[in-house]
Amino acid sequence: MKRRHFIGAIALGTGGLAVGWGLWPARQRLMPSKPLPPVASHPAFNGWVRIGEDDRVTVVMGRSEMGQGSHTGLAMLLADELGARWDQVQIEQAPFDNIYNNQSVAADGLPFHPDNQGQLKRAAQFLTGKTMREFGLMMTGGSSSIKDLWLPMREAGASARAMLAQAAAAKWQLPVNDMVVADGVVSHASGRSARLGELALLAAQQPRPDTVTLKTPAQFRFIGRSMPRLETVDKVNGRAIFGSDVRPPGLLFACIGMNPEVGGALQSLDDSQVKTMPGVKKILAVPELYGSTAAVAVVAQTTYQAMQGLRKLPVEWSPGKASDISDATVQTSFKEALDTDNGFTYFSHGDADDAIAASKRLVKAEYSAPYLAHAAMEPLTCTVWFKDGAAQVWASTQITDLARHVVAKVLGISSDQVQLHLTLLGGGFGRRLEMDVIAQAAFIAKACEGTPVQALWDRTQDLQHDFYRPAAVSRFTAALDDNGQLTAWHNLSASQAVLPQVLNRLFGLPAAGPDKTTAEGAFDQAYEWPNAKISHCAVDLPMPVGFWRSVGHSHQAFFKESFVDEVAHAAGQDALAFRLSLLKNHPRHAKVLQTVAEKSAWKNSAYKAPDGSQRAMGLALHESFGSIVAQVVEVSVLQQKIKVHRVWCVIDCGTAVNPDLIAQQMEGSVAFALSAALYGRIQWSKGRVQQSNFHDYPVLRMPDMPKVDTFIMASNATPEGVGEPGTPPLAPAVASAVFTLTGQRLRSLPFTLANPST
């Protein structure tokens, strides 16, 4: 596993630029290395689809469903090309095979500017994709599921459609090119027809076509339509199974408590009283595993008994590696880096330093953002049953093959002896890319061999032992000429880097090359700066950091778009017009911006709402994960409280596979981003997180959710990301509106308004 992912890490950092490797042709993604396990009367046509004699079309799914609707969107791609009816479609978890690896997420992680379409970038992306095909992960993340499987799913459906047509032609002795597969039926103009299930066994025996003809957009019947989500009914009636719903026979529950200091060890525990409490079966010391802090676990017959035992367990902890670190220490480290380090330059155009030195009008500002927790609604959990040298695992994970490997390693068995059941995820946002709770569950199950055990974290453990969105500080300088025209843009930011920590704790590997996530959202934007230099300082701190919804874009967009507004104001220009002046060679971005201004009836000054309240609009534009999103927000301020009433959101994400899913993700992104903008803050004191639950780490409540109007730009381009791009523009748009209302520049997250009397 280390060898596999060492190669993958090289690909992530360098693009895998090996000449010999590049000469090998890209391998197919249709057939797995081993045939799908046989299912009676439901033959497999390739690695992605079965068709049963009962007409059921089973789509083999290699991605996790965590609320983003990817199972529905991916099934639509295959079913549309196949010619199935939507009510025939069901989902089956994919086995472990390289054809299900996520190729796009690594290629998208290369530190190239979107405008760079040069040979080096194309070669790096191609070689990285090839590398991840052989050595990558069955991973869900990076808003990549639809993008990555856009062609494989369609090709799988088209291949099965061709085999059905061949079967019908052979059975009826008619030309294969005259067969039509649609609405779950294979038909011929002569009047002959058969259901898919009637032909399934014969069709599965036909030779697979070497090439397939994909449908044109004009032929799509599902793609582009708002088809019902596959899992909705089960979620409504309670049949849906999430990680904490798993109940194998004889299940025990393990509640875990960790040293409250990051990296701290267990000094001692006294189990003499707790082990006699009702229902308590075992008390364990749990070591550091895959980034977790040393812990204790109480195993009992019920969750309540395990929780009560954990609360009453006398434990003494040793200090952690961050005992001398607090919020002030972090900020000092960032500012020292900005004062003394030029950082790694991700983007440079012209000579920004000379242009700034020559300018008589400079605009300067410094922004900051705090650490943030993921706070998914379902706290972390994993169930492991270790018996007779083999294990069954029920996990809510974003990386299924890595989870299986981690369990095998902790139990000391081979991965082939681990059967992993993927449940629905009660929210992910990047947190379930990690393996800490899965490793802990395996460790506890080994101590309880023969009995299934479900490991549980309560909300306090979830908030205080997360892998956080990094805190960051960013400095800007812009130069204007005598006519108020922008002549230079300089940006230097500082934060921890995510990728080195992730590679080390998951694979024991060093990072290779710069971590794009530190500066994404700052350097990879469409604005046509006359002169620009955008750099980042990676600061090494012991705080555990990880991938968080939209990653670097989540704070860099706030920094960048807020400063765009400041420069526009200093230049005496409207925020919309100023942005458009910097997008003359980027018509897609300009069109998105113009559309959101039109849909919202953009106003650049405060106005009275029908209820008499004073309101203002704010605007932001940002590209992330291949999609362009512009948002306009309508905001009021009453008694120092910011209220967002409405959000107009326009997205260009290429082909809109399922418009309802896109609208849902924009709404969820707004709620997620507004929670962070108004409330989100993880604070540190002597190596300990100060927040413990939703009373001091609040999220947006239903009464405060704004109305969100989503507009999707028409496009036949390849689909791009949707799950994350709606998050970055929200905070800067709100800050812009607040400035219009109050004159206050909000340069730190979460937003705090100064008292007007001070």
PDB file of N, CA and C in Angstrom, residues 378-426:
ATOM      1  N   GLU A 378     -23.740  13.810  11.551  1.00  0.00           N
ATOM      2  CA  GLU A 378     -23.505  12.502  12.150  1.00  0.00           C
ATOM      3  C   GLU A 378     -22.070  12.454  12.673  1.00  0.00           C
ATOM      4  N   PRO A 379     -21.879  12.392  13.999  1.00  0.00           N
ATOM      5  CA  PRO A 379     -20.511  12.277  14.523  1.00  0.00           C
ATOM      6  C   PRO A 379     -19.838  11.006  14.015  1.00  0.00           C
ATOM      7  N   LEU A 380     -18.536  10.929  14.210  1.00  0.00           N
ATOM      8  CA  LEU A 380     -17.758   9.828  13.654  1.00  0.00           C
ATOM      9  C   LEU A 380     -18.106   8.498  14.321  1.00  0.00           C
ATOM     10  N   THR A 381     -18.181   7.467  13.503  1.00  0.00           N
ATOM     11  CA  THR A 381     -18.486   6.123  13.995  1.00  0.00           C
ATOM     12  C   THR A 381     -17.989   5.090  13.002  1.00  0.00           C
ATOM     13  N   CYS A 382     -17.733   3.893  13.485  1.00  0.00           N
ATOM     14  CA  CYS A 382     -17.343   2.768  12.630  1.00  0.00           C
ATOM     15  C   CYS A 382     -17.609   1.482  13.399  1.00  0.00           C
ATOM     16  N   THR A 383     -18.094   0.464  12.706  1.00  0.00           N
ATOM     17  CA  THR A 383     -18.385  -0.827  13.324  1.00  0.00           C
ATOM     18  C   THR A 383     -17.484  -1.896  12.715  1.00  0.00           C
ATOM     19  N   VAL A 384     -16.837  -2.678  13.585  1.00  0.00           N
ATOM     20  CA  VAL A 384     -15.941  -3.748  13.128  1.00  0.00           C
ATOM     21  C   VAL A 384     -16.286  -5.034  13.876  1.00  0.00           C
ATOM     22  N   TRP A 385     -16.351  -6.134  13.137  1.00  0.00           N
ATOM     23  CA  TRP A 385     -16.583  -7.469  13.697  1.00  0.00           C
ATOM     24  C   TRP A 385     -15.419  -8.351  13.265  1.00  0.00           C
ATOM     25  N   PHE A 386     -14.546  -8.626  14.215  1.00  0.00           N
ATOM     26  CA  PHE A 386     -13.349  -9.432  13.956  1.00  0.00           C
ATOM     27  C   PHE A 386     -13.561 -10.826  14.511  1.00  0.00           C
ATOM     28  N   LYS A 387     -13.545 -11.811  13.619  1.00  0.00           N
ATOM     29  CA  LYS A 387     -13.839 -13.176  14.041  1.00  0.00           C
ATOM     30  C   LYS A 387     -13.155 -14.157  13.096  1.00  0.00           C
ATOM     31  N   ASP A 388     -12.496 -15.160  13.676  1.00  0.00           N
ATOM     32  CA  ASP A 388     -11.873 -16.242  12.900  1.00  0.00           C
ATOM     33  C   ASP A 388     -10.908 -15.713  11.846  1.00  0.00           C
ATOM     34  N   GLY A 389     -10.139 -14.710  12.212  1.00  0.00           N
ATOM     35  CA  GLY A 389      -9.109 -14.205  11.310  1.00  0.00           C
ATOM     36  C   GLY A 389      -9.618 -13.347  10.180  1.00  0.00           C
ATOM     37  N   ALA A 390     -10.888 -12.957  10.202  1.00  0.00           N
ATOM     38  CA  ALA A 390     -11.463 -12.114   9.155  1.00  0.00           C
ATOM     39  C   ALA A 390     -12.300 -11.029   9.820  1.00  0.00           C
ATOM     40  N   ALA A 391     -12.617  -9.995   9.051  1.00  0.00           N
ATOM     41  CA  ALA A 391     -13.350  -8.867   9.628  1.00  0.00           C
ATOM     42  C   ALA A 391     -14.427  -8.384   8.673  1.00  0.00           C
ATOM     43  N   GLN A 392     -15.537  -7.993   9.274  1.00  0.00           N
ATOM     44  CA  GLN A 392     -16.545  -7.235   8.559  1.00  0.00           C
ATOM     45  C   GLN A 392     -16.536  -5.818   9.127  1.00  0.00           C
ATOM     46  N   VAL A 393     -16.629  -4.852   8.228  1.00  0.00           N
ATOM     47  CA  VAL A 393     -16.542  -3.447   8.626  1.00  0.00           C
ATOM     48  C   VAL A 393     -17.713  -2.690   8.017  1.00  0.00           C
ATOM     49  N   TRP A 394     -18.381  -1.890   8.839  1.00  0.00           N
ATOM     50  CA  TRP A 394     -19.430  -0.987   8.369  1.00  0.00           C
ATOM     51  C   TRP A 394     -18.910   0.432   8.603  1.00  0.00           C
ATOM     52  N   ALA A 395     -18.649   1.139   7.515  1.00  0.00           N
ATOM     53  CA  ALA A 395     -17.980   2.428   7.655  1.00  0.00           C
ATOM     54  C   ALA A 395     -18.647   3.497   6.804  1.00  0.00           C
ATOM     55  N   SER A 396     -18.692   4.712   7.338  1.00  0.00           N
ATOM     56  CA  SER A 396     -19.080   5.907   6.584  1.00  0.00           C
ATOM     57  C   SER A 396     -17.785   6.589   6.172  1.00  0.00           C
ATOM     58  N   THR A 397     -17.260   6.220   5.026  1.00  0.00           N
ATOM     59  CA  THR A 397     -15.941   6.695   4.626  1.00  0.00           C
ATOM     60  C   THR A 397     -15.963   7.247   3.219  1.00  0.00           C
ATOM     61  N   GLN A 398     -15.068   8.174   2.948  1.00  0.00           N
ATOM     62  CA  GLN A 398     -14.909   8.721   1.611  1.00  0.00           C
ATOM     63  C   GLN A 398     -13.824   7.986   0.824  1.00  0.00           C
ATOM     64  N   ILE A 399     -13.103   7.056   1.455  1.00  0.00           N
ATOM     65  CA  ILE A 399     -12.067   6.287   0.749  1.00  0.00           C
ATOM     66  C   ILE A 399     -12.210   4.829   1.167  1.00  0.00           C
ATOM     67  N   THR A 400     -12.946   4.044   0.410  1.00  0.00           N
ATOM     68  CA  THR A 400     -13.279   2.685   0.830  1.00  0.00           C
ATOM     69  C   THR A 400     -12.068   1.757   0.842  1.00  0.00           C
ATOM     70  N   ASP A 401     -11.226   1.804  -0.197  1.00  0.00           N
ATOM     71  CA  ASP A 401     -10.110   0.864  -0.247  1.00  0.00           C
ATOM     72  C   ASP A 401      -9.067   1.167   0.824  1.00  0.00           C
ATOM     73  N   LEU A 402      -8.859   2.435   1.124  1.00  0.00           N
ATOM     74  CA  LEU A 402      -7.927   2.774   2.194  1.00  0.00           C
ATOM     75  C   LEU A 402      -8.482   2.336   3.541  1.00  0.00           C
ATOM     76  N   ALA A 403      -9.785   2.491   3.763  1.00  0.00           N
ATOM     77  CA  ALA A 403     -10.391   2.049   5.020  1.00  0.00           C
ATOM     78  C   ALA A 403     -10.186   0.550   5.209  1.00  0.00           C
ATOM     79  N   ARG A 404     -10.367  -0.212   4.155  1.00  0.00           N
ATOM     80  CA  ARG A 404     -10.154  -1.658   4.242  1.00  0.00           C
ATOM     81  C   ARG A 404      -8.706  -1.968   4.585  1.00  0.00           C
ATOM     82  N   HIS A 405      -7.787  -1.268   3.956  1.00  0.00           N
ATOM     83  CA  HIS A 405      -6.365  -1.495   4.230  1.00  0.00           C
ATOM     84  C   HIS A 405      -6.019  -1.157   5.682  1.00  0.00           C
ATOM     85  N   VAL A 406      -6.563  -0.051   6.196  1.00  0.00           N
ATOM     86  CA  VAL A 406      -6.266   0.373   7.562  1.00  0.00           C
ATOM     87  C   VAL A 406      -6.770  -0.660   8.563  1.00  0.00           C
ATOM     88  N   VAL A 407      -7.979  -1.159   8.375  1.00  0.00           N
ATOM     89  CA  VAL A 407      -8.511  -2.184   9.275  1.00  0.00           C
ATOM     90  C   VAL A 407      -7.634  -3.427   9.241  1.00  0.00           C
ATOM     91  N   ALA A 408      -7.243  -3.828   8.041  1.00  0.00           N
ATOM     92  CA  ALA A 408      -6.399  -5.018   7.914  1.00  0.00           C
ATOM     93  C   ALA A 408      -5.072  -4.829   8.638  1.00  0.00           C
ATOM     94  N   LYS A 409      -4.482  -3.669   8.493  1.00  0.00           N
ATOM     95  CA  LYS A 409      -3.192  -3.411   9.130  1.00  0.00           C
ATOM     96  C   LYS A 409      -3.303  -3.438  10.649  1.00  0.00           C
ATOM     97  N   VAL A 410      -4.339  -2.799  11.191  1.00  0.00           N
ATOM     98  CA  VAL A 410      -4.501  -2.774  12.647  1.00  0.00           C
ATOM     99  C   VAL A 410      -4.774  -4.172  13.192  1.00  0.00           C
ATOM    100  N   LEU A 411      -5.543  -4.972  12.446  1.00  0.00           N
ATOM    101  CA  LEU A 411      -5.883  -6.328  12.903  1.00  0.00           C
ATOM    102  C   LEU A 411      -4.784  -7.340  12.609  1.00  0.00           C
ATOM    103  N   GLY A 412      -3.843  -6.988  11.756  1.00  0.00           N
ATOM    104  CA  GLY A 412      -2.768  -7.915  11.413  1.00  0.00           C
ATOM    105  C   GLY A 412      -3.200  -9.013  10.456  1.00  0.00           C
ATOM    106  N   ILE A 413      -4.129  -8.687   9.545  1.00  0.00           N
ATOM    107  CA  ILE A 413      -4.592  -9.653   8.560  1.00  0.00           C
ATOM    108  C   ILE A 413      -4.446  -9.029   7.169  1.00  0.00           C
ATOM    109  N   SER A 414      -4.703  -9.818   6.141  1.00  0.00           N
ATOM    110  CA  SER A 414      -4.608  -9.289   4.788  1.00  0.00           C
ATOM    111  C   SER A 414      -5.895  -8.532   4.433  1.00  0.00           C
ATOM    112  N   SER A 415      -5.780  -7.594   3.487  1.00  0.00           N
ATOM    113  CA  SER A 415      -6.949  -6.820   3.067  1.00  0.00           C
ATOM    114  C   SER A 415      -8.031  -7.712   2.482  1.00  0.00           C
ATOM    115  N   ASP A 416      -7.636  -8.839   1.877  1.00  0.00           N
ATOM    116  CA  ASP A 416      -8.627  -9.749   1.304  1.00  0.00           C
ATOM    117  C   ASP A 416      -9.535 -10.355   2.363  1.00  0.00           C
ATOM    118  N   GLN A 417      -9.097 -10.318   3.619  1.00  0.00           N
ATOM    119  CA  GLN A 417      -9.893 -10.871   4.715  1.00  0.00           C
ATOM    120  C   GLN A 417     -10.817  -9.841   5.355  1.00  0.00           C
ATOM    121  N   VAL A 418     -10.882  -8.649   4.754  1.00  0.00           N
ATOM    122  CA  VAL A 418     -11.734  -7.583   5.274  1.00  0.00           C
ATOM    123  C   VAL A 418     -12.861  -7.316   4.286  1.00  0.00           C
ATOM    124  N   GLN A 419     -14.085  -7.474   4.735  1.00  0.00           N
ATOM    125  CA  GLN A 419     -15.254  -7.143   3.926  1.00  0.00           C
ATOM    126  C   GLN A 419     -15.809  -5.821   4.421  1.00  0.00           C
ATOM    127  N   LEU A 420     -15.805  -4.818   3.544  1.00  0.00           N
ATOM    128  CA  LEU A 420     -16.236  -3.489   3.946  1.00  0.00           C
ATOM    129  C   LEU A 420     -17.614  -3.182   3.376  1.00  0.00           C
ATOM    130  N   HIS A 421     -18.530  -2.807   4.262  1.00  0.00           N
ATOM    131  CA  HIS A 421     -19.879  -2.391   3.868  1.00  0.00           C
ATOM    132  C   HIS A 421     -19.937  -0.867   3.972  1.00  0.00           C
ATOM    133  N   LEU A 422     -20.128  -0.215   2.850  1.00  0.00           N
ATOM    134  CA  LEU A 422     -20.190   1.246   2.828  1.00  0.00           C
ATOM    135  C   LEU A 422     -21.611   1.697   3.110  1.00  0.00           C
ATOM    136  N   THR A 423     -21.786   2.487   4.158  1.00  0.00           N
ATOM    137  CA  THR A 423     -23.098   3.038   4.492  1.00  0.00           C
ATOM    138  C   THR A 423     -23.236   4.439   3.898  1.00  0.00           C
ATOM    139  N   LEU A 424     -24.426   5.002   3.996  1.00  0.00           N
ATOM    140  CA  LEU A 424     -24.589   6.424   3.697  1.00  0.00           C
ATOM    141  C   LEU A 424     -23.800   7.237   4.720  1.00  0.00           C
ATOM    142  N   LEU A 425     -23.326   8.387   4.303  1.00  0.00           N
ATOM    143  CA  LEU A 425     -22.556   9.256   5.182  1.00  0.00           C
ATOM    144  C   LEU A 425     -23.433  10.402   5.656  1.00  0.00           C
ATOM    145  N   GLY A 426     -23.491  10.610   6.958  1.00  0.00           N
ATOM    146  CA  GLY A 426     -24.271  11.717   7.505  1.00  0.00           C
ATOM    147  C   GLY A 426     -23.499  13.017   7.458  1.00  0.00           C
TER     148      GLY A 426
END
